[in-house]
C-alpha positions as a printed Julia matrix, in Angstrom:
267×3 Matrix{Float64}:
 113.99   88.74  100.6
 116.54   91.45   99.83
 117.16   93.05   96.43
 120.83   93.49   95.52
 120.98   96.18   92.79
 124.07   95.85   90.61
 122.99   98.42   88.04
 125.13  101.22   86.65
 124.13  104.62   85.31
 120.76  106.39   85.01
 117.65  104.53   86.24
 119.76  101.99   88.14
 122.21  103.96   90.21
 120.54  107.38   90.46
 117.82  106.66   93.03
 115.11  105.64   90.55
 115.19  101.9    91.27
 115.81  102.63   94.94
 112.64  104.75   95.06
 110.68  101.98   93.37
 111.91   99.46   95.94
 110.97  101.79   98.81
 107.47  102.16   97.35
 107.27   98.37   97.06
 108.37   98.09  100.72
 111.28   95.82   99.8
 114.69   95.94  101.54
 117.66   96.54   99.26
 121.44   96.74   99.43
 123.19  100.09   99.2
 122.34  103.76   99.34
 118.74  104.93   99.46
 117.13  107.5    97.15
 119.02  110.58   98.34
 122.47  109.0    98.56
 122.03  107.36   95.16
 120.93  110.61   93.49
 123.79  112.57   95.06
 126.27  109.87   94.08
 125.15  110.04   90.46
 125.1   113.83   90.01
 128.78  114.85   90.02
 127.88  118.55   90.22
 125.81  118.13   93.4
 128.32  115.64   94.8
 131.26  118.0    94.38
 129.34  120.97   95.79
 128.61  118.96   98.95
 132.22  117.84   99.22
 133.46  121.4    98.76
 131.03  122.76  101.36
 132.17  120.07  103.81
 135.81  121.05  103.33
 136.73  117.79  101.61
 139.31  118.45   98.86
 138.0   117.81   95.33
 139.2   119.11   91.93
 138.01  122.58   90.91
 135.05  122.33   88.52
 132.44  124.27   86.55
 128.95  123.03   85.64
 126.75  124.1    82.73
 123.23  123.16   81.63
 122.26  122.8    77.99
 120.24  126.03   78.33
 123.47  127.94   79.03
 125.3   126.52   76.0
 125.92  130.01   74.57
 127.8   130.97   77.76
 130.35  128.16   77.5
 133.6   129.78   76.39
 136.87  127.91   75.92
 139.11  130.79   76.98
 137.07  131.42   80.13
 137.21  127.74   81.14
 140.95  127.62   80.35
 141.53  130.7    82.51
 139.72  129.13   85.48
 140.89  125.51   85.19
 144.1   125.62   83.18
 145.05  123.08   80.51
 144.38  120.25   80.11
 140.97  119.72   81.73
 138.21  117.11   81.55
 134.69  117.48   80.18
 132.16  114.9    81.34
 128.38  114.34   81.64
 127.24  115.25   85.16
 125.03  112.16   85.55
 126.84  109.14   84.21
 129.55  106.66   85.15
 132.08  104.19   83.76
 133.93  107.11   82.08
 131.26  107.28   79.33
 131.26  110.61   77.49
 134.47  111.85   79.16
 137.1   113.74   77.15
 140.48  115.19   78.03
 140.75  118.64   76.45
 144.0   120.33   75.43
 142.84  122.88   72.82
 139.82  124.69   71.33
 139.17  122.06   68.65
 139.03  119.25   71.22
 136.88  121.48   73.45
 134.1   121.88   70.86
 134.02  118.14   70.12
 134.07  117.24   73.84
 131.17  119.58   74.71
 129.03  118.0    71.99
 130.03  114.5    73.13
 129.15  115.15   76.79
 125.79  116.72   75.91
 124.87  113.52   74.02
 124.5   111.8    77.41
 123.21  114.48   79.78
 121.63  117.93   79.88
 124.23  119.06   82.42
 127.97  118.74   81.91
 131.03  119.26   84.09
 134.37  120.89   83.33
 136.97  119.61   85.78
 140.56  120.6    86.5
 143.13  117.97   85.55
 144.99  116.58   88.55
 148.41  115.04   87.99
 148.75  112.23   90.49
 148.26  108.58   91.39
 144.75  107.09   91.12
 143.8   105.49   94.43
 140.54  103.72   95.37
 139.08  102.76   98.75
 136.02  100.62   99.55
 133.51  101.48  102.29
 131.17   99.08  104.1
 128.49   99.93  106.68
 125.55  102.14  107.58
 125.9   104.49  110.56
 129.38  103.29  111.54
 131.13  102.42  108.25
 134.6   100.93  107.87
 137.2   101.49  105.15
 139.29   98.9   103.31
 142.96   99.07  102.49
 143.38  101.34   99.44
 144.29  100.05   95.99
 145.87  101.79   93.02
 144.78  101.95   89.37
 147.72  102.11   86.97
 146.17  103.09   83.6
 148.03  101.97   80.5
 146.37  104.75   78.47
 146.08  108.53   78.89
 143.3   108.09   81.44
 141.1   105.3    82.83
 138.54  105.29   79.99
 135.46  103.13   79.39
 137.5   100.95   77.04
 140.24  100.52   79.64
 137.68   99.52   82.28
 135.55   97.09   80.3
 137.0    96.2    76.89
 140.81   96.33   76.86
 141.97   93.63   79.27
 145.36   95.37   79.34
 143.79   98.8    79.88
 144.95   99.11   83.47
 146.87   97.33   86.2
 145.24   97.12   89.64
 147.73   97.1    92.5
 146.08   95.77   95.67
 146.91   96.95   98.23
 148.51  100.17   97.01
 152.1   100.91   98.0
 151.5   103.76  100.43
 152.83  104.9   103.79
 150.78  104.07  106.88
 150.13  107.79  107.34
 148.64  108.21  103.86
 146.6   105.0   104.2
 145.05  106.31  107.41
 144.3   109.7   105.83
 142.67  108.09  102.78
 140.52  105.83  104.97
 139.42  108.74  107.17
 138.51  110.95  104.2
 136.73  108.01  102.53
 134.52  107.44  105.59
 133.83  111.17  105.91
 132.9   111.37  102.21
 130.56  108.39  102.6
 128.76  110.12  105.48
 128.62  113.6   103.9
 127.04  112.16  100.75
 124.35  110.27  102.73
 125.49  106.81  101.67
 124.59  103.44  103.17
 125.72   99.86  102.74
 128.57  100.2   100.29
 130.51  102.64   98.14
 133.87  103.02   96.48
 135.66  106.34   96.73
 138.14  107.31   94.02
 141.05  109.59   94.9
 143.96  111.41   93.35
 147.19  111.38   95.35
 149.28  114.36   94.29
 153.02  114.38   95.03
 152.44  111.33   97.27
 151.1   113.57  100.03
 147.96  115.49   98.96
 144.75  113.41   99.04
 141.97  114.67   96.72
 138.54  113.05   96.29
 137.65  112.53   92.63
 134.22  110.91   93.08
 132.15  108.32   94.92
 130.39  105.3    93.39
 127.33  104.01   95.27
 127.18  100.81   93.18
 130.78   99.85   92.42
 131.71   96.99   90.14
 130.94   93.71   91.92
 132.49   90.89   89.94
 135.09   88.79   91.75
 137.82   90.69   89.88
 136.37   94.17   90.54
 138.22   96.61   92.76
 135.51   96.86   95.45
 135.47   93.17   96.55
 139.19   92.73   95.89
 140.01   95.56   98.3
 137.91   93.86  100.97
 139.58   90.54  100.29
 142.95   92.24  100.84
 141.48   93.64  104.07
 140.39   90.22  105.37
 136.76   89.95  104.19
 136.03   87.27  101.57
 133.62   87.75   98.66
 131.01   85.51  100.32
 131.36   87.26  103.69
 131.04   90.63  101.97
 127.74   89.68  100.33
 126.43   88.35  103.66
 127.36   91.59  105.43
 125.73   93.75  102.78
 122.49   91.76  103.0
 122.54   92.13  106.79
 123.13   95.88  106.48
 120.18   96.13  104.08
 117.9    94.35  106.56
 119.1    96.55  109.43
 118.39   99.7   107.4
 114.95   98.41  106.39
 113.96   97.54  109.99
 115.17  100.92  111.22
 113.13  102.78  108.6
 110.03  100.68  109.32
 109.97  102.14  112.84
 109.5   105.68  111.53
 106.08  107.34  111.54
 104.94  107.9   107.95
 101.28  108.89  108.41
  99.71  111.64  110.48
  96.23  112.5   111.71
  95.03  115.94  110.64
């Protein structure tokens, strides 16, 4: 048997369930404990990307304990206007606000802290929103990229899950071969740097149709038949059924490989 976690947010996507499955000695699809935790914590994720030389938007992170040090003018000086405020450990655009002035800033800080004890301030990037799916363990492959065309100010929770007209998904994206290759290469590198396995979706900004910037990585992307992750693979020649079969096989390969490791020692 193989467990296929399709859980989003804390306790499902952050390594908690993955740790439970490892303790239970059960194979499962997707990233293990470390990759899942890194993929959930945007602060840690972006630090690793930055250290690896992978372009990502400039950001600042604050804990609740440093609330008195959060100053609008200081953030504006470092990031410019507008900028985003978001919980560090959450997904689906929950708790995210686009900030243009001091009044919005105060409301957005309170909103983000409702969901997490650490929040992120992130520079706004003007550009196209591109997504790329990754499949594999040690030798992953990248799909053709797709583009999200939001019909609102940004790709919010409502646009993703409630408003059926919230965004248009263009699959594959209209890009040059050169940019497609660059996106695929950066996507695979991001997947490896963040210790991922099995599957992930990497979200990019494409600025001026030439500068590729990694926004974030999702270790458990949406997996309905109309979700971007499987649709990108379908456009790349892998059907929904084949994709599920491959992911199960990858989970079994990972499990068998880990079973060979020594986990007890004589003292």
